[in-house]
Amino acid sequence: ATTGPMRMTCLRSVFAGHKEGAQSAFQREYALAWDKRMRLLDALASNKASFSDIKKEYSVDYILSEQPLPLPLVYSNGKYYLYQLNQAF
């Protein structure tokens, strides 16, 4: 997840990020859902199959990253990389 202007201008909801975790203190179900999503994001570093899991369970079509990933690249400006999951899975 990204923070700052890109987060506000991309017109997409955030799958998970550390900022959203603050809401976990107020709702147990939210905390469990947030934790599950964060674990899926952590798994991406070592398991490419996790992209497929995220796409299937959450209907995610795009991933915005600050790092290159082994996925079909849609756009990059040198700071951000945009990938389309439906081309990969």
Tab-separated table of N, CA, C and O in Angstrom, residues 26-75:
chain	number	residue	atom	x	y	z
A	26	PHE	N	-10.980	-0.862	17.220
A	26	PHE	CA	-12.388	-0.585	17.490
A	26	PHE	C	-13.345	-1.703	17.101
A	26	PHE	O	-14.469	-1.746	17.586
A	27	GLN	N	-12.937	-2.594	16.193
A	27	GLN	CA	-13.808	-3.675	15.757
A	27	GLN	C	-13.017	-4.955	15.566
A	27	GLN	O	-12.073	-5.002	14.762
A	28	ARG	N	-13.430	-5.988	16.278
A	28	ARG	CA	-12.717	-7.265	16.199
A	28	ARG	C	-12.781	-7.858	14.790
A	28	ARG	O	-11.778	-8.338	14.267
A	29	GLU	N	-13.950	-7.858	14.164
A	29	GLU	CA	-14.071	-8.443	12.821
A	29	GLU	C	-13.205	-7.697	11.813
A	29	GLU	O	-12.596	-8.308	10.943
A	30	TYR	N	-13.164	-6.383	11.935
A	30	TYR	CA	-12.296	-5.593	11.049
A	30	TYR	C	-10.841	-5.989	11.278
A	30	TYR	O	-10.079	-6.162	10.325
A	31	ALA	N	-10.472	-6.140	12.548
A	31	ALA	CA	-9.086	-6.500	12.879
A	31	ALA	C	-8.699	-7.838	12.255
A	31	ALA	O	-7.599	-7.981	11.714
A	32	LEU	N	-9.604	-8.802	12.315
A	32	LEU	CA	-9.308	-10.117	11.736
A	32	LEU	C	-9.189	-10.041	10.214
A	32	LEU	O	-8.288	-10.654	9.624
A	33	ALA	N	-10.084	-9.297	9.571
A	33	ALA	CA	-10.027	-9.146	8.109
A	33	ALA	C	-8.760	-8.406	7.686
A	33	ALA	O	-8.093	-8.793	6.718
A	34	TRP	N	-8.416	-7.343	8.405
A	34	TRP	CA	-7.200	-6.577	8.097
A	34	TRP	C	-5.963	-7.449	8.266
A	34	TRP	O	-5.067	-7.453	7.417
A	35	ASP	N	-5.923	-8.210	9.349
A	35	ASP	CA	-4.775	-9.083	9.605
A	35	ASP	C	-4.624	-10.125	8.491
A	35	ASP	O	-3.518	-10.396	8.024
A	36	LYS	N	-5.732	-10.693	8.042
A	36	LYS	CA	-5.681	-11.679	6.960
A	36	LYS	C	-5.111	-11.064	5.686
A	36	LYS	O	-4.260	-11.655	5.015
A	37	ARG	N	-5.558	-9.862	5.360
A	37	ARG	CA	-5.052	-9.192	4.162
A	37	ARG	C	-3.565	-8.852	4.289
A	37	ARG	O	-2.807	-9.009	3.335
A	38	MET	N	-3.151	-8.401	5.448
A	38	MET	CA	-1.735	-8.075	5.644
A	38	MET	C	-0.865	-9.332	5.536
A	38	MET	O	0.221	-9.291	4.972
A	39	ARG	N	-1.365	-10.448	6.032
A	39	ARG	CA	-0.619	-11.705	5.915
A	39	ARG	C	-0.494	-12.127	4.454
A	39	ARG	O	0.550	-12.629	4.026
A	40	LEU	N	-1.562	-11.927	3.683
A	40	LEU	CA	-1.487	-12.229	2.249
A	40	LEU	C	-0.443	-11.359	1.560
A	40	LEU	O	0.323	-11.834	0.724
A	41	LEU	N	-0.402	-10.087	1.925
A	41	LEU	CA	0.604	-9.199	1.338
A	41	LEU	C	2.013	-9.628	1.713
A	41	LEU	O	2.921	-9.610	0.880
A	42	ASP	N	2.196	-10.022	2.965
A	42	ASP	CA	3.518	-10.500	3.402
A	42	ASP	C	3.929	-11.757	2.636
A	42	ASP	O	5.096	-11.943	2.321
A	43	ALA	N	2.963	-12.614	2.328
A	43	ALA	CA	3.258	-13.859	1.613
A	43	ALA	C	3.699	-13.606	0.175
A	43	ALA	O	4.366	-14.449	-0.424
A	44	LEU	N	3.342	-12.463	-0.388
A	44	LEU	CA	3.716	-12.167	-1.769
A	44	LEU	C	5.224	-12.184	-1.984
A	44	LEU	O	5.692	-12.508	-3.068
A	45	ALA	N	5.965	-11.817	-0.960
A	45	ALA	CA	7.422	-11.755	-1.101
A	45	ALA	C	8.037	-13.116	-1.419
A	45	ALA	O	9.023	-13.198	-2.131
A	46	SER	N	7.414	-14.176	-0.921
A	46	SER	CA	8.013	-15.497	-1.121
A	46	SER	C	7.149	-16.466	-1.932
A	46	SER	O	7.596	-17.551	-2.259
A	47	ASN	N	5.927	-16.058	-2.267
A	47	ASN	CA	5.017	-17.001	-2.923
A	47	ASN	C	4.185	-16.291	-3.981
A	47	ASN	O	3.176	-15.660	-3.670
A	48	LYS	N	4.589	-16.423	-5.234
A	48	LYS	CA	3.870	-15.768	-6.327
A	48	LYS	C	2.421	-16.245	-6.427
A	48	LYS	O	1.546	-15.528	-6.871
A	49	ALA	N	2.139	-17.457	-5.984
A	49	ALA	CA	0.775	-17.990	-6.027
A	49	ALA	C	-0.174	-17.150	-5.175
A	49	ALA	O	-1.383	-17.168	-5.393
A	50	SER	N	0.351	-16.399	-4.229
A	50	SER	CA	-0.486	-15.547	-3.387
A	50	SER	C	-1.216	-14.490	-4.210
A	50	SER	O	-2.301	-14.057	-3.848
A	51	PHE	N	-0.642	-14.058	-5.334
A	51	PHE	CA	-1.333	-13.106	-6.209
A	51	PHE	C	-2.652	-13.703	-6.688
A	51	PHE	O	-3.682	-13.049	-6.716
A	52	SER	N	-2.594	-14.974	-7.065
A	52	SER	CA	-3.788	-15.668	-7.535
A	52	SER	C	-4.827	-15.772	-6.416
A	52	SER	O	-6.016	-15.581	-6.648
A	53	ASP	N	-4.373	-16.062	-5.205
A	53	ASP	CA	-5.278	-16.154	-4.057
A	53	ASP	C	-5.983	-14.827	-3.811
A	53	ASP	O	-7.190	-14.787	-3.573
A	54	ILE	N	-5.235	-13.748	-3.870
A	54	ILE	CA	-5.810	-12.413	-3.652
A	54	ILE	C	-6.820	-12.095	-4.747
A	54	ILE	O	-7.918	-11.608	-4.469
A	55	LYS	N	-6.455	-12.371	-5.986
A	55	LYS	CA	-7.362	-12.081	-7.099
A	55	LYS	C	-8.673	-12.847	-6.958
A	55	LYS	O	-9.746	-12.290	-7.129
A	56	LYS	N	-8.587	-14.129	-6.657
A	56	LYS	CA	-9.786	-14.963	-6.554
A	56	LYS	C	-10.681	-14.550	-5.390
A	56	LYS	O	-11.891	-14.434	-5.540
A	57	GLU	N	-10.092	-14.350	-4.241
A	57	GLU	CA	-10.900	-14.086	-3.047
A	57	GLU	C	-11.434	-12.663	-2.966
A	57	GLU	O	-12.518	-12.431	-2.447
A	58	TYR	N	-10.682	-11.693	-3.488
A	58	TYR	CA	-11.057	-10.292	-3.299
A	58	TYR	C	-11.365	-9.553	-4.599
A	58	TYR	O	-11.605	-8.349	-4.576
A	59	SER	N	-11.324	-10.227	-5.729
A	59	SER	CA	-11.595	-9.599	-7.031
A	59	SER	C	-10.698	-8.387	-7.285
A	59	SER	O	-11.149	-7.358	-7.773
A	60	VAL	N	-9.448	-8.516	-6.948
A	60	VAL	CA	-8.468	-7.460	-7.185
A	60	VAL	C	-7.988	-7.571	-8.633
A	60	VAL	O	-7.615	-8.645	-9.090
A	61	ASP	N	-8.042	-6.462	-9.355
A	61	ASP	CA	-7.610	-6.456	-10.752
A	61	ASP	C	-6.233	-5.840	-10.952
A	61	ASP	O	-5.529	-6.175	-11.897
A	62	TYR	N	-5.848	-4.919	-10.080
A	62	TYR	CA	-4.573	-4.210	-10.232
A	62	TYR	C	-3.811	-4.191	-8.920
A	62	TYR	O	-4.410	-4.186	-7.843
A	63	ILE	N	-2.490	-4.145	-9.040
A	63	ILE	CA	-1.624	-3.965	-7.881
A	63	ILE	C	-0.718	-2.778	-8.168
A	63	ILE	O	-0.088	-2.710	-9.227
A	64	LEU	N	-0.689	-1.849	-7.249
A	64	LEU	CA	0.210	-0.701	-7.310
A	64	LEU	C	1.326	-0.953	-6.312
A	64	LEU	O	1.069	-1.225	-5.140
A	65	SER	N	2.550	-0.888	-6.789
A	65	SER	CA	3.692	-1.206	-5.945
A	65	SER	C	4.791	-0.169	-6.130
A	65	SER	O	4.880	0.472	-7.178
A	66	GLU	N	5.615	-0.037	-5.119
A	66	GLU	CA	6.798	0.816	-5.230
A	66	GLU	C	8.014	-0.010	-5.631
A	66	GLU	O	9.108	0.520	-5.739
A	67	GLN	N	7.804	-1.324	-5.865
A	67	GLN	CA	8.892	-2.220	-6.246
A	67	GLN	C	8.474	-3.040	-7.464
A	67	GLN	O	7.300	-3.375	-7.604
A	68	PRO	N	9.420	-3.392	-8.310
A	68	PRO	CA	9.097	-4.262	-9.439
A	68	PRO	C	8.609	-5.627	-8.945
A	68	PRO	O	9.104	-6.144	-7.947
A	69	LEU	N	7.630	-6.181	-9.646
A	69	LEU	CA	7.075	-7.488	-9.307
A	69	LEU	C	7.068	-8.363	-10.560
A	69	LEU	O	7.060	-7.846	-11.679
A	70	PRO	N	7.024	-9.674	-10.395
A	70	PRO	CA	7.012	-10.576	-11.558
A	70	PRO	C	5.603	-10.725	-12.143
A	70	PRO	O	5.037	-11.804	-12.192
A	71	LEU	N	5.033	-9.612	-12.573
A	71	LEU	CA	3.679	-9.570	-13.133
A	71	LEU	C	3.678	-8.719	-14.394
A	71	LEU	O	4.588	-7.912	-14.596
A	72	PRO	N	2.636	-8.846	-15.226
A	72	PRO	CA	2.544	-7.993	-16.416
A	72	PRO	C	2.428	-6.510	-16.032
A	72	PRO	O	1.502	-6.121	-15.318
A	73	LEU	N	3.361	-5.722	-16.488
A	73	LEU	CA	3.402	-4.301	-16.167
A	73	LEU	C	2.451	-3.515	-17.069
A	73	LEU	O	2.475	-3.664	-18.289
A	74	VAL	N	1.612	-2.689	-16.465
A	74	VAL	CA	0.687	-1.829	-17.209
A	74	VAL	C	1.280	-0.437	-17.358
A	74	VAL	O	1.201	0.180	-18.409
A	75	TYR	N	1.921	0.054	-16.274
A	75	TYR	CA	2.458	1.413	-16.288
A	75	TYR	C	3.525	1.537	-15.210
A	75	TYR	O	3.443	0.909	-14.152
